[in-house]
CSV table of C-alpha atoms in Angstrom, one decimal:
chain,number,residue,atom,x,y,z
A,1,UNK,CA,-8.9,10.3,-16.6
A,2,UNK,CA,-10.9,9.1,-13.5
A,3,UNK,CA,-11.1,11.4,-10.5
A,4,UNK,CA,-8.7,10.5,-7.6
A,5,UNK,CA,-11.6,9.3,-5.4
A,6,UNK,CA,-13.2,7.2,-8.2
A,7,UNK,CA,-9.9,5.6,-9.0
A,8,UNK,CA,-9.1,4.9,-5.4
A,9,UNK,CA,-12.5,3.3,-4.9
A,10,UNK,CA,-12.1,1.1,-8.0
A,11,UNK,CA,-8.6,-0.1,-6.8
A,12,UNK,CA,-9.6,-0.7,-3.2
A,13,UNK,CA,-12.5,-2.8,-4.2
A,14,UNK,CA,-10.1,-5.3,-5.8
A,15,UNK,CA,-8.8,-8.1,-3.7
A,16,UNK,CA,-5.1,-8.6,-3.9
A,17,UNK,CA,-2.8,-9.7,-1.0
A,18,UNK,CA,0.9,-10.5,-1.7
A,19,UNK,CA,1.1,-13.3,-4.3
A,20,UNK,CA,-2.5,-12.7,-5.5
A,21,UNK,CA,-2.2,-9.3,-7.3
A,22,UNK,CA,-3.5,-10.3,-10.7
A,23,UNK,CA,-6.9,-8.6,-10.4
A,24,UNK,CA,-5.2,-5.3,-9.5
A,25,UNK,CA,-2.6,-5.6,-12.2
A,26,UNK,CA,-5.3,-6.4,-14.9
A,27,UNK,CA,-7.3,-3.4,-13.8
A,28,UNK,CA,-4.3,-1.0,-13.9
A,29,UNK,CA,-3.2,-2.3,-17.3
A,30,UNK,CA,-6.7,-1.9,-18.7
A,31,UNK,CA,-7.1,1.7,-17.4
A,32,UNK,CA,-3.7,2.7,-18.7
A,33,UNK,CA,-4.2,1.1,-22.2
A,34,UNK,CA,-7.6,2.8,-22.4
A,35,UNK,CA,-6.1,6.2,-21.4
A,36,UNK,CA,-3.0,6.3,-23.6
A,37,UNK,CA,-1.9,4.4,-26.7
A,38,UNK,CA,1.6,5.6,-26.3
A,39,UNK,CA,2.4,3.6,-23.1
A,40,UNK,CA,4.3,0.4,-23.5
A,41,UNK,CA,3.9,-2.2,-20.7
A,42,UNK,CA,4.9,-5.7,-19.8
A,43,UNK,CA,4.5,-8.1,-16.9
A,44,UNK,CA,7.7,-9.7,-15.6
A,45,UNK,CA,7.9,-13.2,-14.1
A,46,UNK,CA,7.2,-12.0,-10.6
A,47,UNK,CA,4.0,-10.3,-11.7
A,48,UNK,CA,5.3,-6.7,-11.7
A,49,UNK,CA,3.6,-4.4,-14.2
A,50,UNK,CA,6.3,-2.3,-15.9
A,51,UNK,CA,5.0,0.7,-17.8
A,52,UNK,CA,7.1,3.1,-19.9
A,53,UNK,CA,5.8,6.5,-20.7
A,54,UNK,CA,7.7,8.0,-23.7
A,55,UNK,CA,9.0,11.5,-23.4
A,56,UNK,CA,10.5,14.2,-25.6
A,57,UNK,CA,12.5,16.1,-23.1
A,58,UNK,CA,16.0,14.7,-22.1
A,59,UNK,CA,16.7,13.9,-18.5
A,60,UNK,CA,17.7,11.4,-15.9
A,61,UNK,CA,16.2,7.9,-15.9
A,62,UNK,CA,13.4,8.2,-13.3
A,63,UNK,CA,11.7,5.0,-12.2
A,64,UNK,CA,8.7,5.2,-9.8
A,65,UNK,CA,7.5,2.3,-7.7
A,66,UNK,CA,4.0,1.6,-6.2
A,67,UNK,CA,3.1,-1.8,-4.7
A,68,UNK,CA,-0.2,-3.4,-5.6
A,69,UNK,CA,-0.5,-5.9,-2.8
A,70,UNK,CA,-2.4,-5.4,0.5
A,71,UNK,CA,-2.1,-7.0,3.9
A,72,UNK,CA,-4.2,-10.1,4.5
A,73,UNK,CA,-4.0,-13.8,5.4
A,74,UNK,CA,-3.4,-17.1,3.7
A,75,UNK,CA,-5.3,-20.3,4.7
A,76,UNK,CA,-2.9,-22.8,6.1
A,77,UNK,CA,-5.1,-25.6,7.6
A,78,UNK,CA,-8.7,-26.8,7.8
A,79,UNK,CA,-9.8,-28.1,11.2
A,80,UNK,CA,-12.0,-31.1,11.8
A,81,UNK,CA,-14.7,-28.7,12.9
A,82,UNK,CA,-14.6,-26.8,9.6
A,83,UNK,CA,-12.6,-23.8,10.8
A,84,UNK,CA,-9.7,-22.3,8.8
A,85,UNK,CA,-6.3,-21.7,10.4
A,86,UNK,CA,-4.2,-19.1,8.7
A,87,UNK,CA,-0.9,-17.3,8.3
A,88,UNK,CA,-0.8,-13.5,8.5
A,89,UNK,CA,0.7,-11.5,5.6
A,90,UNK,CA,2.0,-8.1,6.9
A,91,UNK,CA,-0.6,-7.7,9.6
A,92,UNK,CA,-0.6,-7.8,13.4
A,93,UNK,CA,-2.9,-10.5,15.0
A,94,UNK,CA,-4.1,-7.9,17.5
A,95,UNK,CA,-6.3,-6.2,14.9
A,96,UNK,CA,-7.9,-9.5,13.6
A,97,UNK,CA,-10.5,-10.7,16.1
A,98,UNK,CA,-14.0,-10.2,15.0
A,99,UNK,CA,-13.1,-9.0,11.5
A,100,UNK,CA,-15.2,-10.0,8.5
A,101,UNK,CA,-13.2,-11.5,5.6
A,102,UNK,CA,-13.5,-13.0,2.1
A,103,UNK,CA,-11.7,-16.3,1.4
A,104,UNK,CA,-10.4,-17.7,-1.9
A,105,UNK,CA,-11.3,-17.0,-5.5
A,106,UNK,CA,-15.0,-17.1,-4.8
A,107,UNK,CA,-14.8,-14.6,-2.0
A,108,UNK,CA,-16.4,-17.0,0.6
A,109,UNK,CA,-17.6,-14.8,3.5
A,110,UNK,CA,-16.2,-15.5,7.0
A,111,UNK,CA,-15.4,-14.0,10.4
A,112,UNK,CA,-12.2,-14.3,12.5
A,113,UNK,CA,-12.9,-15.7,15.9
A,114,UNK,CA,-11.1,-16.7,19.0
A,115,UNK,CA,-11.7,-18.7,22.2
A,116,UNK,CA,-14.5,-17.0,24.2
A,117,UNK,CA,-13.5,-14.9,27.2
A,118,UNK,CA,-14.8,-17.2,29.9
A,119,UNK,CA,-12.8,-20.1,28.5
A,120,UNK,CA,-9.5,-18.2,28.9
A,121,UNK,CA,-7.3,-18.8,31.9
A,122,UNK,CA,-5.6,-15.9,33.7
A,123,UNK,CA,-2.4,-16.1,31.7
A,124,UNK,CA,-4.3,-16.1,28.4
A,125,UNK,CA,-6.3,-13.1,29.4
A,126,UNK,CA,-3.2,-11.1,30.1
A,127,UNK,CA,-1.3,-12.2,27.0
A,128,UNK,CA,-1.3,-10.5,23.6
A,129,UNK,CA,-3.5,-12.2,21.0
A,130,UNK,CA,-1.6,-14.4,18.6
A,131,UNK,CA,-2.7,-15.8,15.2
A,132,UNK,CA,-2.3,-19.3,16.5
A,133,UNK,CA,-5.3,-18.7,18.8
A,134,UNK,CA,-7.5,-17.4,15.9
A,135,UNK,CA,-9.5,-19.1,13.2
A,136,UNK,CA,-11.8,-18.2,10.4
A,137,UNK,CA,-15.4,-19.3,10.6
A,138,UNK,CA,-17.1,-19.8,7.2
A,139,UNK,CA,-20.1,-21.5,8.6
A,140,UNK,CA,-18.8,-25.0,7.9
A,141,UNK,CA,-19.4,-27.8,10.4
A,142,UNK,CA,-16.8,-30.2,9.2
A,143,UNK,CA,-13.4,-30.3,7.4
A,144,UNK,CA,-15.2,-31.8,4.3
A,145,UNK,CA,-17.8,-28.9,4.2
A,146,UNK,CA,-15.0,-26.4,4.4
A,147,UNK,CA,-12.9,-28.2,1.8
A,148,UNK,CA,-15.8,-28.0,-0.7
A,149,UNK,CA,-15.3,-24.2,-1.0
A,150,UNK,CA,-11.8,-23.3,0.2
A,151,UNK,CA,-8.3,-24.9,0.3
A,152,UNK,CA,-5.0,-24.3,2.0
A,153,UNK,CA,-3.1,-21.6,0.2
A,154,UNK,CA,-6.3,-19.5,-0.5
A,155,UNK,CA,-5.9,-15.8,-0.1
A,156,UNK,CA,-8.0,-14.0,2.6
A,157,UNK,CA,-8.8,-10.3,2.4
A,158,UNK,CA,-10.8,-8.1,4.8
A,159,UNK,CA,-14.4,-7.4,3.9
A,160,UNK,CA,-14.3,-3.6,4.3
A,161,UNK,CA,-16.1,-1.5,1.7
A,162,UNK,CA,-14.6,1.8,0.5
A,163,UNK,CA,-16.5,4.9,1.8
A,164,UNK,CA,-16.2,8.6,2.1
A,165,UNK,CA,-17.0,10.1,5.5
A,166,UNK,CA,-16.5,13.2,7.6
A,167,UNK,CA,-14.9,16.2,5.8
A,168,UNK,CA,-13.1,14.7,2.8
A,169,UNK,CA,-12.0,11.5,4.6
A,170,UNK,CA,-11.6,8.1,2.9
A,171,UNK,CA,-12.1,4.8,4.8
A,172,UNK,CA,-11.2,1.4,3.3
A,173,UNK,CA,-9.0,-1.7,3.4
A,174,UNK,CA,-6.1,-1.6,1.0
A,175,UNK,CA,-5.5,2.2,1.0
A,176,UNK,CA,-1.9,0.8,1.5
A,177,UNK,CA,-0.9,0.9,-1.2
A,178,UNK,CA,-3.7,1.5,-3.7
A,179,UNK,CA,-3.2,5.2,-3.1
A,180,UNK,CA,0.3,5.0,-4.4
A,181,UNK,CA,-1.0,3.1,-7.4
A,182,UNK,CA,-3.5,6.0,-8.0
A,183,UNK,CA,-0.7,8.5,-8.0
A,184,UNK,CA,1.4,6.5,-10.4
A,185,UNK,CA,-1.4,5.7,-12.8
A,186,UNK,CA,-2.4,9.4,-13.1
A,187,UNK,CA,1.2,10.4,-13.6
A,188,UNK,CA,1.6,7.9,-16.4
A,189,UNK,CA,-1.6,9.4,-18.0
A,190,UNK,CA,-0.5,13.0,-17.6
A,191,UNK,CA,1.1,15.2,-20.3
A,192,UNK,CA,4.4,15.2,-18.5
A,193,UNK,CA,7.1,15.6,-21.2
A,194,UNK,CA,9.8,13.4,-19.7
A,195,UNK,CA,10.2,9.7,-20.1
A,196,UNK,CA,9.1,7.8,-17.0
A,197,UNK,CA,9.1,4.2,-16.1
A,198,UNK,CA,6.5,3.2,-13.6
A,199,UNK,CA,6.5,-0.2,-11.8
A,200,UNK,CA,3.4,-1.5,-10.1
A,201,UNK,CA,5.1,-4.1,-7.9
A,202,UNK,CA,4.1,-7.3,-6.2
A,203,UNK,CA,5.1,-8.8,-2.8
A,204,UNK,CA,5.9,-5.6,-0.8
A,205,UNK,CA,4.1,-6.9,2.3
A,206,UNK,CA,5.9,-10.2,2.1
A,207,UNK,CA,9.5,-9.3,1.6
A,208,UNK,CA,10.0,-6.8,-1.3
A,209,UNK,CA,10.6,-9.5,-3.9
A,210,UNK,CA,8.9,-7.6,-6.7
A,211,UNK,CA,10.7,-4.3,-6.2
A,212,UNK,CA,14.0,-6.0,-5.8
A,213,UNK,CA,13.7,-7.7,-9.2
A,214,UNK,CA,12.2,-4.7,-10.9
A,215,UNK,CA,14.9,-2.3,-9.7
A,216,UNK,CA,17.6,-4.6,-11.2
A,217,UNK,CA,15.7,-4.8,-14.5
A,218,UNK,CA,14.9,-1.1,-14.9
A,219,UNK,CA,18.3,0.4,-13.6
A,220,UNK,CA,17.0,3.7,-12.3
A,221,UNK,CA,19.2,6.7,-11.8
A,222,UNK,CA,16.5,8.3,-9.6
A,223,UNK,CA,13.9,6.2,-7.8
A,224,UNK,CA,10.7,7.5,-6.4
A,225,UNK,CA,8.7,5.3,-4.0
A,226,UNK,CA,5.0,6.2,-3.9
A,227,UNK,CA,3.5,4.9,-0.7
A,228,UNK,CA,1.3,5.3,2.3
A,229,UNK,CA,2.8,5.8,5.8
A,230,UNK,CA,1.5,5.5,9.4
A,231,UNK,CA,-0.1,8.6,10.8
A,232,UNK,CA,-0.1,8.7,14.6
A,233,UNK,CA,-2.8,11.4,15.2
A,234,UNK,CA,-5.0,9.0,17.1
A,235,UNK,CA,-6.5,9.0,20.6
A,236,UNK,CA,-3.9,8.7,23.4
A,237,UNK,CA,-0.8,9.2,21.2
A,238,UNK,CA,1.9,11.3,22.9
A,239,UNK,CA,3.2,14.3,20.9
A,240,UNK,CA,6.5,12.7,20.1
A,241,UNK,CA,4.8,9.6,18.7
A,242,UNK,CA,2.3,11.3,16.3
A,243,UNK,CA,5.1,11.2,13.7
A,244,UNK,CA,2.8,12.6,10.9
A,245,UNK,CA,-0.9,13.6,10.7
A,246,UNK,CA,-3.8,13.6,8.3
A,247,UNK,CA,-4.5,16.9,6.6
A,248,UNK,CA,-1.0,18.3,6.8
A,249,UNK,CA,0.1,17.2,3.3
A,250,UNK,CA,2.1,14.3,1.8
A,251,UNK,CA,5.0,12.9,3.8
A,252,UNK,CA,8.6,13.1,2.5
A,253,UNK,CA,10.8,10.9,4.7
A,254,UNK,CA,14.4,11.6,5.6
A,255,UNK,CA,14.9,8.1,7.0
A,256,UNK,CA,13.1,4.9,8.0
A,257,UNK,CA,14.4,1.6,9.5
A,258,UNK,CA,15.5,0.4,6.0
A,259,UNK,CA,16.7,3.5,4.2
A,260,UNK,CA,18.6,6.8,4.6
A,261,UNK,CA,17.0,8.9,1.8
A,262,UNK,CA,19.0,11.1,-0.5
A,263,UNK,CA,19.4,14.4,1.3
A,264,UNK,CA,19.4,16.4,-2.0
A,265,UNK,CA,16.1,14.9,-3.1
A,266,UNK,CA,14.6,15.4,0.4
A,267,UNK,CA,15.5,19.1,0.2
A,268,UNK,CA,14.3,19.4,-3.4
A,269,UNK,CA,10.9,18.1,-2.4
A,270,UNK,CA,10.5,20.5,0.5
A,271,UNK,CA,11.8,23.5,-1.6
A,272,UNK,CA,9.4,22.7,-4.4
A,273,UNK,CA,6.5,22.4,-2.0
A,274,UNK,CA,7.4,25.7,-0.4
A,275,UNK,CA,7.7,27.5,-3.7
A,276,UNK,CA,4.3,26.2,-4.9
A,277,UNK,CA,2.7,26.5,-1.4
A,278,UNK,CA,1.8,22.8,-1.3
A,279,UNK,CA,1.4,21.5,2.3
A,280,UNK,CA,4.1,18.9,3.1
A,281,UNK,CA,5.5,17.2,6.2
A,282,UNK,CA,8.2,14.8,7.1
A,283,UNK,CA,7.9,11.7,9.3
A,284,UNK,CA,9.2,12.9,12.7
A,285,UNK,CA,10.9,9.7,13.7
A,286,UNK,CA,12.6,6.7,12.2
A,287,UNK,CA,10.1,3.9,11.9
A,288,UNK,CA,8.9,1.3,9.4
A,289,UNK,CA,10.2,0.9,5.9
A,290,UNK,CA,9.2,0.3,2.3
A,291,UNK,CA,10.5,-0.7,-1.1
A,292,UNK,CA,13.3,1.9,-0.9
A,293,UNK,CA,15.3,-0.5,1.1
A,294,UNK,CA,15.5,-2.8,-1.9
A,295,UNK,CA,15.4,-0.3,-4.7
A,296,UNK,CA,18.1,2.1,-3.5
A,297,UNK,CA,20.8,-0.6,-3.4
A,298,UNK,CA,19.9,-2.7,-6.4
A,299,UNK,CA,22.5,-2.9,-9.2
A,300,UNK,CA,24.6,0.2,-9.2
A,301,UNK,CA,22.2,1.9,-6.8
A,302,UNK,CA,20.0,4.9,-7.3
A,303,UNK,CA,19.2,8.2,-5.5
A,304,UNK,CA,15.9,7.6,-3.8
A,305,UNK,CA,13.0,9.6,-2.6
A,306,UNK,CA,9.8,8.4,-0.8
A,307,UNK,CA,6.6,10.4,-1.2
A,308,UNK,CA,3.8,9.0,1.0
A,309,UNK,CA,0.1,9.7,1.8
A,310,UNK,CA,-0.4,9.6,5.6
A,311,UNK,CA,-2.9,7.0,6.8
A,312,UNK,CA,-4.3,6.1,10.2
A,313,UNK,CA,-4.5,2.4,11.3
A,314,UNK,CA,-2.1,1.2,8.7
A,315,UNK,CA,-1.7,-2.6,8.3
A,316,UNK,CA,-5.2,-3.3,9.6
A,317,UNK,CA,-8.5,-4.1,7.9
A,318,UNK,CA,-9.7,-0.5,8.0
A,319,UNK,CA,-7.5,2.4,7.1
A,320,UNK,CA,-8.3,6.2,6.9
A,321,UNK,CA,-6.8,8.9,4.7
A,322,UNK,CA,-7.6,12.5,3.8
A,323,UNK,CA,-8.5,13.2,0.2
A,324,UNK,CA,-6.6,16.6,0.4
A,325,UNK,CA,-3.4,14.8,1.3
A,326,UNK,CA,-3.8,12.6,-1.8
A,327,UNK,CA,-4.5,15.7,-3.9
A,328,UNK,CA,-1.5,17.5,-2.6
A,329,UNK,CA,0.7,14.4,-3.1
A,330,UNK,CA,-0.3,14.5,-6.8
A,331,UNK,CA,0.5,18.2,-7.1
A,332,UNK,CA,3.9,17.7,-5.5
A,333,UNK,CA,4.7,14.7,-7.6
A,334,UNK,CA,3.9,16.4,-10.9
A,335,UNK,CA,5.9,19.5,-9.8
A,336,UNK,CA,8.9,17.3,-8.9
A,337,UNK,CA,9.4,15.4,-12.2
A,338,UNK,CA,11.0,18.2,-14.1
A,339,UNK,CA,13.5,19.2,-11.4
A,340,UNK,CA,14.3,15.5,-10.9
A,341,UNK,CA,14.9,14.9,-14.6
A,342,UNK,CA,17.2,17.9,-14.7
A,343,UNK,CA,19.5,16.8,-11.9
């Protein structure tokens, strides 16, 4: 089994915004098939990869979800001057100006530009940057030159390499949510004795379509969402807005803007972490959301838990996580499966 960092690097180097997750899915399927002949897997019509790990011990039906897609852009229009207009997928235009990107299947290099400062009027200078005022420059001088290498509908990802820096810190695009995929892959290749269904989902950043369909298809009794979540330990953040911080362990949420999580599962996670002396934290505020919103209410519904790795600068082209939080998330996840199955 690959080390956590090696697996995270391999996954983050794959391009895969919502609707374009095939590279990520193929890599995950290949790694799992090579690591265990016992796993059964299938791809559903929405592109979700559903993996069943057989088990000998009886227990509740546990289904774990980790989304494969990352934030990015979709080309919408080619200008006469060869620039690419785009639609953002799960990302704020404020973090886009000046970012290097890769466009389309061929990974055409480009940079996101905006009107130069001295051409802005006073109202534009004071206004928040919007995607309508941005365009991707791929070095083309005309629409025809651009159309020779890219087309409307092409996926755009950030050109940000994976790297390790500082004391055990990880920097990359797509940590959201390739770190959740790392956790689910390693769990499926572990010697855990309980049957587990793992779903590597599509379309989380564009509306939860994959998780919604997969939850209906798999009918979990207990759902576990493996995710990343926003850490606010950045310069200038007031104490009540830090929410969670790197290096303090995985995050078990009590609520977000889409879900009130099961109180019993929330307590079980903290009790398990305390017993095993695993650092753990909650998200001290009700913000954001994830696939739990769709999963918990699908079909007959399921008790739902979210286990997340804290990340700085989430939903941008460069995100930062601490390796020790990923390691402790894995420790807690492995420790929780038995108690969850026994409920």
